[in-house]
């Protein structure tokens, strides 16, 4: 053990006991990833179609921008506690909060992805006889894919850093280490939990950055 | 070296910061002074107009029940003609204890067991009297505890009436006979407390696992228990939700759980006259009274000032 | 045959792009709509494939009202070539050309086969098939645009200032290619431009438009040059400046054509018929600054 | 609802404390980001470093940072200074890359012509580069403002007075209206600040008026 809580955190992480069992690091990390994925996925199911619709038609743009602005301004801790009082403990309350947190980035990504397509290209596609759906799926989405993935990336990093709040109301994830460390003044444990969250966020960020690079359509990058 | 010494090291640093803050909090230019006051002292005639040298600074934890008790002290002292400065809703013991030690705070309602554990993490359970005298030893120079109240606000192993009757439960030890996996909703630090899962296993031979709910036995914890998400919950015994939901607090014949009677920790600034005023309040404060005070806050959503003044006049204390 | 019957286009907010326009375009005819910006020429052309729906009046193709046709099916039956080509930047040359045939359900292999033929037709090196548009020169992109417009073998080809974004020498080449293609393919072409010389070179007939889509004059280039209906047309074709009033001077034993300002505009073809192009080319020769036209003409081929 | 009406003074007090903690980090992040961004733009590897560090910073969960920072900088947990420093760090993480992009977006030709007209470097920065990067900077500050005002609430868990206290107290007392009031007040504060920033932008950058499409 160590006097310095940061070195103590490394000792904590180095303990092989922490790496197995139902409250071990692999399980908690998997839970954390699961919450993040679920939150981003549900948010994407809502925000991406709306963003694509708004970007493609230009309709309800003001409404979408306003809604995203309000969602951005909502404090996540407040949402978690509010939803928890309304629906009880478990994953529902934090999940609702994560979805709210993820929607603005995803909406902006989907919306700007579609809007980024050169209007002349879209016009030409329409003049050639593509249906609106074909314009969206064959022209606008492929061309804006990296912006869309960028939105997913932003949302994922935000949710993964916030998913610790799931442990505030009865679920698992890496937040368990953070809250337990906080509650019992076991700062090495709290720091270790935070470090794991940071590493997870960086790994996801990097992976999605790579995906973003890969989805940039060939032909649009200068040779 | 152990975790505890690590903790002390960090707390030392935290304490130094708290000291600095405490000094700042005395200055009238500190923007947080007013906020602290208005945080809990909604509407009542707070008399912080007097010189800060003469005023008695009363603090409270960030816990509505603790704030009510602090407000009882405040109004009782004001009735004696003293000037008080309310500094409620201070988050953590690691923050306010240094402020008490430095003299930035003069009075704060505490709980026997938790306060002792702050100074001696190895403290084992005992009777309230034993804890009280141990505290007198443990407290640093310049601080002392007054008499403790009958009212207590301690952790508990609580279950629903249905679950208790289905398995004939009256005491924690009876859980050993329950043939299913037991979970208890509690703050996550319950996991490492002496009366947590390890204590239950050691003292009563009972296996439980913790479902963390960070509202300190509040409505989320109660709801989780009532909804059957968990079989047990750590609910503070002063919580009116216990009676309202017909919950059963399992007995603790081995005194595994530390007694948490309300006890004021005070600085040297509290003279005998002031101490007498506080003692008078605590002498009247029964366990049922504390539950009722809490009920007025959670169910009736009254402010601590209104609750305190009503109770003090009921008891003829002001 | 394409017919416009009293069409009008008014945008929300009251802007009137086209007031009242009627015109018949015969099959296999190339008609150039020419006018300044705001003349409604592009709006009119886009009414044919329903990219724009008229507020009043109707447009018909072979006596069938386009308003009754499904716009998507209609557009797939009409070739469309636009300025800066409008190619899909994320698809290769070959995929761009096969877009419409594939949308219409032609098998991919067959469409590609035809696309390669078309590349040859428009004078594109087959090695460019797998390039992306951004890897091509402006002139090559326009050739791909033309090939794409022809890919579904449409009867009608709409061309919206297709050569507006390329430099003059390439534009001249592309105009020549288009004339050659049109002699072979005999499509019905509606060609929008603001360049009167281009209009004279491409159009069998030319419609000169005033703002609001009002027709100033319709006719063959020769008719318009010979008899401009009013000052607007005269000014538009440059007759008033004397740019079109040419006379012949003898220089070093050859007949040099000179405009009203005394600037050389070209060399008169001798009995050997050295000047290959038809009447429209005369207009072209008169187009730019005379010295340039002369130099072009004398450049060894 | 009656809780809200009975406790308007409590909400107002927390709102004041909230602003005292939120405004300095917004201002500090903006001011400090300018030299840092200029510095980052001066070297390619520095720019990469700054972007990476920013990403790393933003991945740190806020609650542990609030708890740990006092140990690192010697402030108290309940000290607003602690929250201000932590939030300034988050603000910089957002603002420096944005400011770096903003300065890069200024056309080299314009800068060159300004130099040719005789602008000294400092004057050129203040009179030409800063205003031209203004719209991008404003966009960054708006994001920082909204995110900072939201993050201040986390301090409530530690007992630092802010609108976040309403969440902690509300969840313990089971008063939904109290939490809802905290959420609404925080969001309103954020949106109001955002609107003020937009207005300030229009005032300072009249040439940009009407061109800024809000980001969703």
Coordinates of N, CA, C and O in Angstrom, one line a residue, chain A residues 30-96:
Chain A
X30 N -17.4 -4.4 -18.3 CA -18.4 -4.9 -19.3 C -19.8 -4.2 -19.0 O -20.5 -3.8 -20.0
X31 N -20.2 -4.1 -17.8 CA -21.4 -3.4 -17.4 C -21.4 -2.0 -17.9 O -22.3 -1.5 -18.5
X32 N -20.3 -1.3 -17.6 CA -20.1 0.1 -18.0 C -20.3 0.2 -19.5 O -21.0 1.1 -20.0
X33 N -19.6 -0.6 -20.2 CA -19.7 -0.6 -21.7 C -21.1 -0.9 -22.2 O -21.6 -0.2 -23.1
X34 N -21.7 -1.8 -21.5 CA -23.1 -2.2 -21.9 C -24.1 -1.0 -21.7 O -24.9 -0.7 -22.6
X35 N -24.0 -0.3 -20.5 CA -24.8 0.9 -20.3 C -24.6 1.9 -21.4 O -25.5 2.5 -21.9
X36 N -23.3 2.1 -21.7 CA -22.9 3.1 -22.7 C -23.5 2.8 -24.0 O -24.2 3.6 -24.7
X37 N -23.3 1.5 -24.4 CA -23.8 1.1 -25.7 C -25.3 1.2 -25.8 O -25.9 1.7 -26.8
X38 N -26.0 0.8 -24.7 CA -27.4 0.8 -24.7 C -27.9 2.3 -24.8 O -28.8 2.6 -25.6
X39 N -27.3 3.1 -24.0 CA -27.7 4.6 -24.0 C -27.5 5.2 -25.4 O -28.4 5.8 -25.9
X40 N -26.4 5.0 -26.0 CA -26.1 5.6 -27.3 C -27.0 4.9 -28.4 O -27.5 5.6 -29.2
X41 N -27.2 3.6 -28.2 CA -28.1 3.0 -29.2 C -29.5 3.5 -29.2 O -30.1 3.9 -30.2
X42 N -30.1 3.6 -28.0 CA -31.4 4.1 -27.9 C -31.5 5.5 -28.4 O -32.4 5.9 -29.1
X43 N -30.5 6.3 -28.0 CA -30.5 7.7 -28.4 C -30.4 7.8 -29.9 O -31.1 8.6 -30.6
X44 N -29.6 6.9 -30.5 CA -29.4 6.9 -32.0 C -30.7 6.5 -32.7 O -31.0 7.1 -33.7
X45 N -31.4 5.6 -32.1 CA -32.7 5.2 -32.7 C -33.7 6.4 -32.8 O -34.5 6.5 -33.7
X46 N -33.5 7.3 -31.9 CA -34.4 8.5 -31.9 C -33.8 9.6 -32.7 O -34.4 10.1 -33.6
X47 N -32.5 9.9 -32.4 CA -31.9 11.1 -32.9 C -31.5 11.0 -34.4 O -31.6 12.0 -35.1
X48 N -31.0 9.8 -34.8 CA -30.5 9.7 -36.2 C -31.6 9.9 -37.2 O -31.5 10.7 -38.1
X49 N -32.7 9.1 -37.1 CA -33.8 9.3 -38.1 C -34.3 10.8 -38.1 O -34.5 11.4 -39.1
X50 N -34.4 11.4 -36.9 CA -34.9 12.8 -36.8 C -33.9 13.7 -37.5 O -34.2 14.5 -38.3
X51 N -32.6 13.5 -37.2 CA -31.5 14.3 -37.8 C -31.5 14.2 -39.3 O -31.4 15.1 -40.0
X52 N -31.6 12.9 -39.8 CA -31.6 12.7 -41.2 C -32.8 13.4 -41.9 O -32.7 14.0 -42.9
X53 N -34.0 13.3 -41.2 CA -35.2 13.9 -41.8 C -35.0 15.4 -41.8 O -35.2 16.0 -42.9
X54 N -34.5 16.0 -40.7 CA -34.4 17.4 -40.7 C -33.3 17.9 -41.7 O -33.5 18.8 -42.4
X55 N -32.2 17.1 -41.8 CA -31.1 17.5 -42.7 C -31.6 17.4 -44.1 O -31.3 18.2 -45.0
X56 N -32.4 16.3 -44.4 CA -32.8 16.1 -45.8 C -33.8 17.1 -46.3 O -33.8 17.6 -47.4
X57 N -34.8 17.3 -45.4 CA -35.9 18.2 -45.8 C -35.7 19.6 -45.4 O -36.4 20.5 -46.0
X58 N -34.9 19.9 -44.4 CA -34.7 21.2 -44.0 C -35.9 21.7 -43.1 O -36.0 22.8 -42.7
X59 N -36.9 20.8 -42.9 CA -38.1 21.1 -42.1 C -37.8 21.0 -40.6 O -37.0 20.1 -40.2
X60 N -38.5 21.7 -39.8 CA -38.4 21.7 -38.4 C -36.9 21.9 -37.9 O -36.6 21.4 -36.8
X61 N -36.1 22.6 -38.7 CA -34.7 22.8 -38.3 C -34.7 23.5 -37.0 O -33.9 23.2 -36.0
X62 N -35.4 24.6 -36.9 CA -35.4 25.5 -35.7 C -35.8 24.7 -34.5 O -35.2 24.8 -33.4
X63 N -36.8 23.8 -34.6 CA -37.3 23.0 -33.5 C -36.2 22.0 -33.1 O -36.0 21.9 -31.9
X64 N -35.6 21.4 -34.0 CA -34.5 20.4 -33.7 C -33.4 21.1 -33.0 O -32.8 20.6 -32.0
X65 N -32.9 22.3 -33.5 CA -31.8 23.0 -32.9 C -32.2 23.4 -31.5 O -31.4 23.2 -30.5
X66 N -33.4 23.9 -31.3 CA -33.9 24.3 -30.0 C -33.9 23.1 -29.0 O -33.4 23.2 -27.9
X67 N -34.5 22.0 -29.5 CA -34.6 20.8 -28.6 C -33.2 20.3 -28.2 O -33.0 20.0 -27.0
X68 N -32.3 20.3 -29.1 CA -31.0 19.8 -28.8 C -30.3 20.8 -27.8 O -29.6 20.4 -26.9
X69 N -30.6 22.1 -28.0 CA -30.0 23.0 -27.1 C -30.5 22.8 -25.6 O -29.7 22.9 -24.7
X70 N -31.8 22.6 -25.5 CA -32.4 22.4 -24.2 C -31.8 21.1 -23.6 O -31.4 21.0 -22.4
X71 N -31.7 20.0 -24.4 CA -31.2 18.7 -23.9 C -29.8 18.9 -23.4 O -29.4 18.3 -22.4
X72 N -29.0 19.7 -24.2 CA -27.6 19.9 -23.8 C -27.5 20.6 -22.4 O -26.6 20.4 -21.6
X73 N -28.5 21.5 -22.1 CA -28.5 22.3 -20.9 C -29.0 21.6 -19.7 O -28.8 22.0 -18.6
X74 N -29.6 20.4 -19.9 CA -30.1 19.7 -18.7 C -29.0 19.0 -17.9 O -28.2 18.3 -18.5
X75 N -29.0 19.2 -16.6 CA -27.9 18.6 -15.8 C -28.2 17.1 -15.6 O -29.3 16.7 -15.2
X76 N -27.2 16.2 -16.0 CA -27.5 14.8 -16.0 C -27.8 14.3 -14.6 O -28.6 13.4 -14.4
X77 N -27.1 14.8 -13.6 CA -27.3 14.3 -12.2 C -28.8 14.6 -11.8 O -29.4 13.7 -11.2
X78 N -29.3 15.7 -12.2 CA -30.7 16.1 -11.9 C -31.6 15.1 -12.6 O -32.6 14.6 -12.0
X79 N -31.3 14.8 -13.8 CA -32.2 13.8 -14.6 C -32.2 12.5 -13.9 O -33.2 11.8 -13.8
X80 N -31.0 12.0 -13.5 CA -30.9 10.7 -12.9 C -31.7 10.6 -11.7 O -32.5 9.7 -11.5
X81 N -31.6 11.6 -10.8 CA -32.3 11.6 -9.5 C -33.8 11.8 -9.8 O -34.6 11.1 -9.2
X82 N -34.1 12.6 -10.7 CA -35.6 12.9 -11.0 C -36.2 11.6 -11.6 O -37.3 11.2 -11.1
X83 N -35.6 11.0 -12.6 CA -36.2 9.8 -13.2 C -36.2 8.7 -12.1 O -37.1 7.8 -12.1
X84 N -35.2 8.6 -11.3 CA -35.1 7.5 -10.3 C -36.3 7.7 -9.3 O -37.0 6.7 -9.0
X85 N -36.6 8.9 -8.9 CA -37.8 9.1 -8.0 C -39.1 8.7 -8.7 O -40.0 8.2 -8.1
X86 N -39.1 8.9 -10.0 CA -40.3 8.6 -10.8 C -40.5 7.1 -11.1 O -41.6 6.5 -11.1
X87 N -39.4 6.4 -11.5 CA -39.5 5.0 -11.9 C -38.8 4.0 -11.0 O -38.9 2.8 -11.3
X88 N -38.1 4.5 -10.0 CA -37.4 3.6 -9.1 C -36.0 3.3 -9.5 O -35.5 3.7 -10.5
X89 N -35.4 2.4 -8.7 CA -34.0 2.1 -8.9 C -33.9 1.2 -10.1 O -34.9 0.6 -10.6
X90 N -32.6 0.9 -10.5 CA -32.4 0.1 -11.7 C -31.9 0.9 -12.8 O -31.5 2.0 -12.7
X91 N -31.9 0.3 -14.0 CA -31.2 0.9 -15.1 C -32.1 1.9 -15.9 O -31.5 2.8 -16.6
X92 N -33.4 1.9 -15.7 CA -34.3 2.8 -16.5 C -33.9 4.2 -16.3 O -33.8 5.0 -17.3
X93 N -33.8 4.7 -15.0 CA -33.6 6.1 -14.8 C -32.3 6.6 -15.4 O -32.3 7.5 -16.1
X94 N -31.1 5.9 -15.0 CA -29.9 6.4 -15.6 C -29.9 6.3 -17.2 O -29.4 7.2 -17.8
X95 N -30.5 5.2 -17.7 CA -30.6 5.1 -19.1 C -31.3 6.2 -19.8 O -30.8 6.8 -20.8
X96 N -32.4 6.7 -19.2 CA -33.2 7.8 -19.7 C -32.3 9.0 -19.7 O -32.3 9.8 -20.7

